[in-house]
Coordinates of C-alpha atoms in Angstrom, one line a residue:
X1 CA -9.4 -20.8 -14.5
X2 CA -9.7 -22.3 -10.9
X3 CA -10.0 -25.8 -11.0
X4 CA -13.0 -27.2 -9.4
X5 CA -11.1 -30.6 -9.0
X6 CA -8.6 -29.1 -6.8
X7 CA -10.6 -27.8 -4.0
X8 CA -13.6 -29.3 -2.0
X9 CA -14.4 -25.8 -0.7
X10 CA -17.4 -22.7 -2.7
X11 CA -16.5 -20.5 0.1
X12 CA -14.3 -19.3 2.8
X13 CA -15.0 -17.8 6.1
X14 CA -13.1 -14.5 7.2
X15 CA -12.8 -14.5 10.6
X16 CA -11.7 -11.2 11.0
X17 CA -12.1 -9.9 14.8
X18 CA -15.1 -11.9 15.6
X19 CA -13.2 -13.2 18.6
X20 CA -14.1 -9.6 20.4
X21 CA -18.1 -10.3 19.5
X22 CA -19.4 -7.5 21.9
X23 CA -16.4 -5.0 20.2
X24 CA -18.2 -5.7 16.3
X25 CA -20.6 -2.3 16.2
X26 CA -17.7 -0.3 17.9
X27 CA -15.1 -1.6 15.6
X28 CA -17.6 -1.4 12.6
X29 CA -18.0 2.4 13.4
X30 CA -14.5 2.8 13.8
X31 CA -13.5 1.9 10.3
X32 CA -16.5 3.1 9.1
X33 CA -14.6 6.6 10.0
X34 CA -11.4 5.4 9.1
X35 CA -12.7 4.9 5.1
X36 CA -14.4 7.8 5.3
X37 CA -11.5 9.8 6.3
X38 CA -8.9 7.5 3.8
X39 CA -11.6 8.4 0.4
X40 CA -12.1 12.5 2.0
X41 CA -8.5 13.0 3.0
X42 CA -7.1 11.1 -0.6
X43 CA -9.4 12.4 -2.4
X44 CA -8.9 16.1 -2.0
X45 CA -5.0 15.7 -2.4
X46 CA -5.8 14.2 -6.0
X47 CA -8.6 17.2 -6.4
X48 CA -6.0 19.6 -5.1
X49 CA -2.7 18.4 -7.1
X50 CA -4.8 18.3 -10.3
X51 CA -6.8 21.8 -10.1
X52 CA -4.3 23.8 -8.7
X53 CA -1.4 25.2 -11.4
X54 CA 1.2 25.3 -8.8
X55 CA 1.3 21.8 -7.8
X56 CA 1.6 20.7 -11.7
X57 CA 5.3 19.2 -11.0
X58 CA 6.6 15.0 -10.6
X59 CA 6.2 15.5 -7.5
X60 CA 2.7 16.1 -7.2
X61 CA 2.0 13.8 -10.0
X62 CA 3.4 11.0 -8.0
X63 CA 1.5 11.8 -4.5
X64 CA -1.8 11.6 -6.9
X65 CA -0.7 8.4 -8.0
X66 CA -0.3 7.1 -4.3
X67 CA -3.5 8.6 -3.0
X68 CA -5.4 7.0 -6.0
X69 CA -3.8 3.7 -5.1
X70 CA -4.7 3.9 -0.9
X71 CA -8.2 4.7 -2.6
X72 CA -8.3 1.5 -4.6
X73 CA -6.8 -1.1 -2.1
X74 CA -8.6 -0.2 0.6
X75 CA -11.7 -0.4 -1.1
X76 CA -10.9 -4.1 -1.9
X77 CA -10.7 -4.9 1.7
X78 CA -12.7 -2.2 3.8
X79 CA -15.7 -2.7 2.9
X80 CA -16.4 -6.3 2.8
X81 CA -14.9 -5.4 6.6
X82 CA -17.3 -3.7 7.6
X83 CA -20.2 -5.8 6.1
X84 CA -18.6 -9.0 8.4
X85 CA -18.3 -7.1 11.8
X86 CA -22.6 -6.8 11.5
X87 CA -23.2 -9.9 9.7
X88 CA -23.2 -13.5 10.9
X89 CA -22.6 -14.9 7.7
X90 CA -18.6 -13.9 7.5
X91 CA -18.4 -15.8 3.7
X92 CA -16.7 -15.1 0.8
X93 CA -16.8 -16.7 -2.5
X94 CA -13.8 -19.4 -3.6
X95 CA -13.6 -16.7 -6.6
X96 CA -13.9 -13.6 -4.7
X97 CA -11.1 -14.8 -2.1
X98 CA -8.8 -14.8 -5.0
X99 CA -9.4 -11.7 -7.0
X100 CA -9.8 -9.9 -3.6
X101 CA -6.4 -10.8 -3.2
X102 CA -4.8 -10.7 -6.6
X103 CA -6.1 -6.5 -6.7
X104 CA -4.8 -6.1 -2.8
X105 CA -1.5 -7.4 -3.9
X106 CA -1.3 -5.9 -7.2
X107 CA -2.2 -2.5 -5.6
X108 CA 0.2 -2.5 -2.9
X109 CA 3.0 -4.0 -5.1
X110 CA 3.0 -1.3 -7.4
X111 CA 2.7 1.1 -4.1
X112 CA 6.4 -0.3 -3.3
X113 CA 7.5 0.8 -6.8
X114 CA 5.7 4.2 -6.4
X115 CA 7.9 5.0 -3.5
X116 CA 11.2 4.2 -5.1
X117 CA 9.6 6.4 -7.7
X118 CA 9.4 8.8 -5.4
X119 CA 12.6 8.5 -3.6
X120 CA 14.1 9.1 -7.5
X121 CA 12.4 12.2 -7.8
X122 CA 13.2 13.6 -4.9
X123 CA 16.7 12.9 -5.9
X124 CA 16.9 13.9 -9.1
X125 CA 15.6 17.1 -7.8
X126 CA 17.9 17.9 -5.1
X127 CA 21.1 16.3 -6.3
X128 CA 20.5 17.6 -10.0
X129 CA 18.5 20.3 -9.9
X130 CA 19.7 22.0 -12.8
X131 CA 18.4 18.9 -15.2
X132 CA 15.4 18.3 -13.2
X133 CA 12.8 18.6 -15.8
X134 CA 14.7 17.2 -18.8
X135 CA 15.4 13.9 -16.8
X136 CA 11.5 13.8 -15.2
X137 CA 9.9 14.3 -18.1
X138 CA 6.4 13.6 -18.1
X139 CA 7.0 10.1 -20.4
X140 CA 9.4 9.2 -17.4
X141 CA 6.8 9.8 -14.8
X142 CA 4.3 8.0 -16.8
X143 CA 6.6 5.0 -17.1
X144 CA 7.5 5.0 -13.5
X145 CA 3.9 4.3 -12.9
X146 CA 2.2 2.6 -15.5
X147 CA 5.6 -0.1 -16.2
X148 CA 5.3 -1.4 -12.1
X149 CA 1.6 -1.6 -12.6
X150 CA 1.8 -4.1 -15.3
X151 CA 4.9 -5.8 -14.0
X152 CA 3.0 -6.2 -10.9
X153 CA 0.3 -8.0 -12.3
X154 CA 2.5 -10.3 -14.5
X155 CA 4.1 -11.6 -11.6
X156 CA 0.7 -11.8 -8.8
X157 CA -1.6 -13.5 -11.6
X158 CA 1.2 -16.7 -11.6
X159 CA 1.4 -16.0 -7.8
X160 CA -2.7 -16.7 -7.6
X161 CA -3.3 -19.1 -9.7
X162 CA -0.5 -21.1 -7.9
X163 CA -2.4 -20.7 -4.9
X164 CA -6.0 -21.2 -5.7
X165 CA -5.3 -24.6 -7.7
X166 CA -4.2 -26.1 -4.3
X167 CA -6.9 -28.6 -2.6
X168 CA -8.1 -27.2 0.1
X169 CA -9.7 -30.0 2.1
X170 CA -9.6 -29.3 5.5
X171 CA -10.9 -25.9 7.7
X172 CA -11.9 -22.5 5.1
X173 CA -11.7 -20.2 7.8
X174 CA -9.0 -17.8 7.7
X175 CA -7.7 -16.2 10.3
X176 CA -7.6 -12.7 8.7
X177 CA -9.6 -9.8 7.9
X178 CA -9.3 -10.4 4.0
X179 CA -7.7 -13.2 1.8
X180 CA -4.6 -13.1 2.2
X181 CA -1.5 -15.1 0.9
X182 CA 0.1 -17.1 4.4
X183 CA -3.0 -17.7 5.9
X184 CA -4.6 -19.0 3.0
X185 CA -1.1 -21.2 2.4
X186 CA -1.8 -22.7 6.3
X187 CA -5.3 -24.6 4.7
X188 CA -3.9 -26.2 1.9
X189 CA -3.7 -29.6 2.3
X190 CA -0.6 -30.6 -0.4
X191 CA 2.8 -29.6 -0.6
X192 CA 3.2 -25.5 -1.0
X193 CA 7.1 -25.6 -1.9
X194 CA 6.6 -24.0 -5.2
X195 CA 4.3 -21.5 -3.6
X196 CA 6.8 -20.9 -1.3
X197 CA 9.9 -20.1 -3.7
X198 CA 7.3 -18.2 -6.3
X199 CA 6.3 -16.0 -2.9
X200 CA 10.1 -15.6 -1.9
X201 CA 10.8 -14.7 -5.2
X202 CA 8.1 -12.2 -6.0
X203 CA 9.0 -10.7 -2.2
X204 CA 12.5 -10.1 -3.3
X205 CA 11.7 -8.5 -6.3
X206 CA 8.8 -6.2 -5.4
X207 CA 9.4 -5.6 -1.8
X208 CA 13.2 -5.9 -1.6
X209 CA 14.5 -4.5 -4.9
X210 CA 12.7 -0.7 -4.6
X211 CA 13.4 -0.9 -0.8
X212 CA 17.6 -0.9 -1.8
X213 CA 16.4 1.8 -4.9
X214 CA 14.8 3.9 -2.0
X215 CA 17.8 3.6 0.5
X216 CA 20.4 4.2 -2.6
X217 CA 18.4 7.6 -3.4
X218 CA 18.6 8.9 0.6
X219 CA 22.2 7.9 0.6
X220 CA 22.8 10.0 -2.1
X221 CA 20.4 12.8 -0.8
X222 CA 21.8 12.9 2.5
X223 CA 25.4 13.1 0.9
X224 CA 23.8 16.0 -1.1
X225 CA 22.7 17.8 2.2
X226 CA 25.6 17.7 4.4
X227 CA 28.0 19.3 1.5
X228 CA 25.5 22.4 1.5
X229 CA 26.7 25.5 3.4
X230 CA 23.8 27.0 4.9
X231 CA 22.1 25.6 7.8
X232 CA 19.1 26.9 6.7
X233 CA 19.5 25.7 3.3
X234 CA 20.0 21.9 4.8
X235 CA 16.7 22.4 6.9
X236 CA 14.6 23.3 3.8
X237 CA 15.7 20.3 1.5
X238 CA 15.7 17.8 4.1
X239 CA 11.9 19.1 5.0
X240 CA 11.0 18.4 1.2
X241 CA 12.0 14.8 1.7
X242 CA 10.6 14.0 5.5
X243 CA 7.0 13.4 4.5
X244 CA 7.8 10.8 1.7
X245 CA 10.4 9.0 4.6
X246 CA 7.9 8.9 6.8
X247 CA 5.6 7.3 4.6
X248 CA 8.2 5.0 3.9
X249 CA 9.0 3.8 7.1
X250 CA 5.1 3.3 7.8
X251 CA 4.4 1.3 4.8
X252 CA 8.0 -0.4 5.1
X253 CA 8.2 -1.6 8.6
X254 CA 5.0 -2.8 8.6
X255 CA 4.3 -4.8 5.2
X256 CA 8.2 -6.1 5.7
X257 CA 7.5 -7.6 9.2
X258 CA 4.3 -8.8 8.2
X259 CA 5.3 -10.8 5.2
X260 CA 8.9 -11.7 6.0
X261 CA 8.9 -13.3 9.1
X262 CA 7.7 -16.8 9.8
X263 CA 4.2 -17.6 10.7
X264 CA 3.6 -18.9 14.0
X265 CA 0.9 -19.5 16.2
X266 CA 2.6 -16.4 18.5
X267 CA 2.9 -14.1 15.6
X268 CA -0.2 -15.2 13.9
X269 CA -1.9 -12.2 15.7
X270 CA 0.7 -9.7 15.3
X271 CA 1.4 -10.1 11.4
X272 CA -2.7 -9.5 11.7
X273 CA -2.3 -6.6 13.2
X274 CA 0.9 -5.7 11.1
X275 CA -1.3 -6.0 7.6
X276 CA -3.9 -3.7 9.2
X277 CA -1.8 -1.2 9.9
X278 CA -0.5 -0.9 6.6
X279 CA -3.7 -2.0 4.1
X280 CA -5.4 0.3 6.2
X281 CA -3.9 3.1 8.4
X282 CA -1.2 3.8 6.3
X283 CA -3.9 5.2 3.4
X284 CA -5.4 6.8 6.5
X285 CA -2.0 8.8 7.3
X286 CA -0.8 9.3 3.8
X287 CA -2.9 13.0 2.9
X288 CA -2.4 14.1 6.9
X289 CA 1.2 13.6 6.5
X290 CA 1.9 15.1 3.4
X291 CA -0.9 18.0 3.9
X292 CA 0.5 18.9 7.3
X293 CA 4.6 18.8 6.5
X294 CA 4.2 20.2 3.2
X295 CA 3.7 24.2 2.7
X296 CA 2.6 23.7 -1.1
X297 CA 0.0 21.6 -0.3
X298 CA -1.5 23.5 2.7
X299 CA -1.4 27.0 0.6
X300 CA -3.4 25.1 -2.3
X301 CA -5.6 23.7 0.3
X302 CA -6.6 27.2 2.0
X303 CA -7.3 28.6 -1.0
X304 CA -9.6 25.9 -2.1
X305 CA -11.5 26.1 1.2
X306 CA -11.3 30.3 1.4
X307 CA -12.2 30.6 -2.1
X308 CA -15.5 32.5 -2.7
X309 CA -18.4 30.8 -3.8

């Protein structure tokens, strides 16, 4: 429960762009095309990955995962986007801030575990290839999925209550295009230590720990590679794997900078741009990147579309 005595704010303002006020019906058709594309593009890789016999693997069972997940988390903060850049009223609700951005971070936490999940995969596959299916079983995968999701949402629910019991008594305008965590932190008028070693903590643990699980899988891939003979055998494994890194180092770059460097009034701006290129590109990239490097996929996908009504 939120704690009315803590706060003399109902609402708070999300400023969003509105400093570009003759860009708003561009930039609301933009992303209007941009969600489109992120539920279309998703959506057919889950469609595809669950119809399609020869895409029943870990593998495939993961990338649904992830494009169910860009699905969800940009639906927290997309649409309530687009509503802002055509309305003048730019509120939202003391309770919506906060579950807005308890789903956005639960979401994209368990997206950080999803990728070490998939890093794993692809090295159980390439560096063991002979126990491949006894060690991914389909209880692993499960776990791999359902045990971050509920870790995730442990560790966030602490995380926002922290936050939203603050008094905050000064300016509710927040200098982002959804609720999010720092800026929020910048209008609280008492002392935010514990919120700030509960935030470094939670960072190290969801955005640190499957970062080093990731890296420790691709060192052990790449050691895998190198010992093979053939050239073209090298080429062919490495290919299965370049889709998930770049994924990786999309997501990766951007969320890390964005949330691990300090917030100034210089790289207020840039951390804004930083969270909008992960919360909502990155979902907008993730089918094109693994449609168009992945030969599976594609050969599922031109059946679908060639089949005969």
């Amino acid at each position: 429960m939120i704690n009315e005595n803590h706060t003399a704010l109902s609402d708070f303002i999300l400023l969003g762009y509105s400093e570009f006020p003759v860009l708003q019906v561009l930039l609301f058709v933009v992303f209007l095309f941009i969600y489109v594309g992120i539920i279309l593009g998703n959506g057919l890789t889950i469609y595809v990955t669950l119809t399609d016999a020869a895409l029943d693997s870990p593998m495939y069972f993961f990338l649904r995962n992830l494009s169910f997940l860009e699905i969800c988390y940009t639906s927290v903060t997309l649409p309530k986007m687009l509503v802002n850049f055509l309305a003048e009223n730019k509120n939202i609700s003391f309770v919506g801030c906060a579950v807005q951005m308890y789903v956005m971070y639960v979401l994209a936490s368990t997206e950080c575990f999803l990728l070490a999940a998939m890093a794993y995969d692809r090295y159980v596959a390439i560096c063991h290839p002979l126990h491949y299916k006894l060690i991914m079983s389909k209880e692993l995968c499960l776990k791999l999925v359902t045990g971050p999701l509920i870790l995730c949402m442990l560790v966030h629910v602490g995380q926002t209550y922290l936050l939203f019991t603050l008094p905050f008594c000064g300016s509710h305008e927040i200098n982002h295009f959804f609720c999010d965590l720092s800026p929020l932190l910048e209008l609280a008028c008492a002392e935010i230590f514990v919120n700030e070693v509960y935030l470094f903590a939670a960072t190290t643990v969801i955005l640190i720990l499957p970062f080093f699980l990731i890296v420790a899988s691709y060192v052990k891939i790449i050691s895998a590679i190198l010992k093979m003979p053939s050239a073209e055998g090298r080429k062919k494994v490495f290919a299965t794997c370049s889709s998930h890194l770049i994924m990786v180092s999309l997501f990766y770059g951007s969320a890390t900078i964005a949330h691990l460097t300090p917030r100034t009034e210089e790289t207020r701006d840039i951390n804004k741009l930083l969270s909008l290129f992960y919360a909502i590109l990155v979902p907008m990239f993730n089918p094109i990147v693994y449609t168009l490097r992945n030969r599976e996929v594609k050969t599922c996908m031109k059946k679908l579309f060639n089949r005969k009504p």
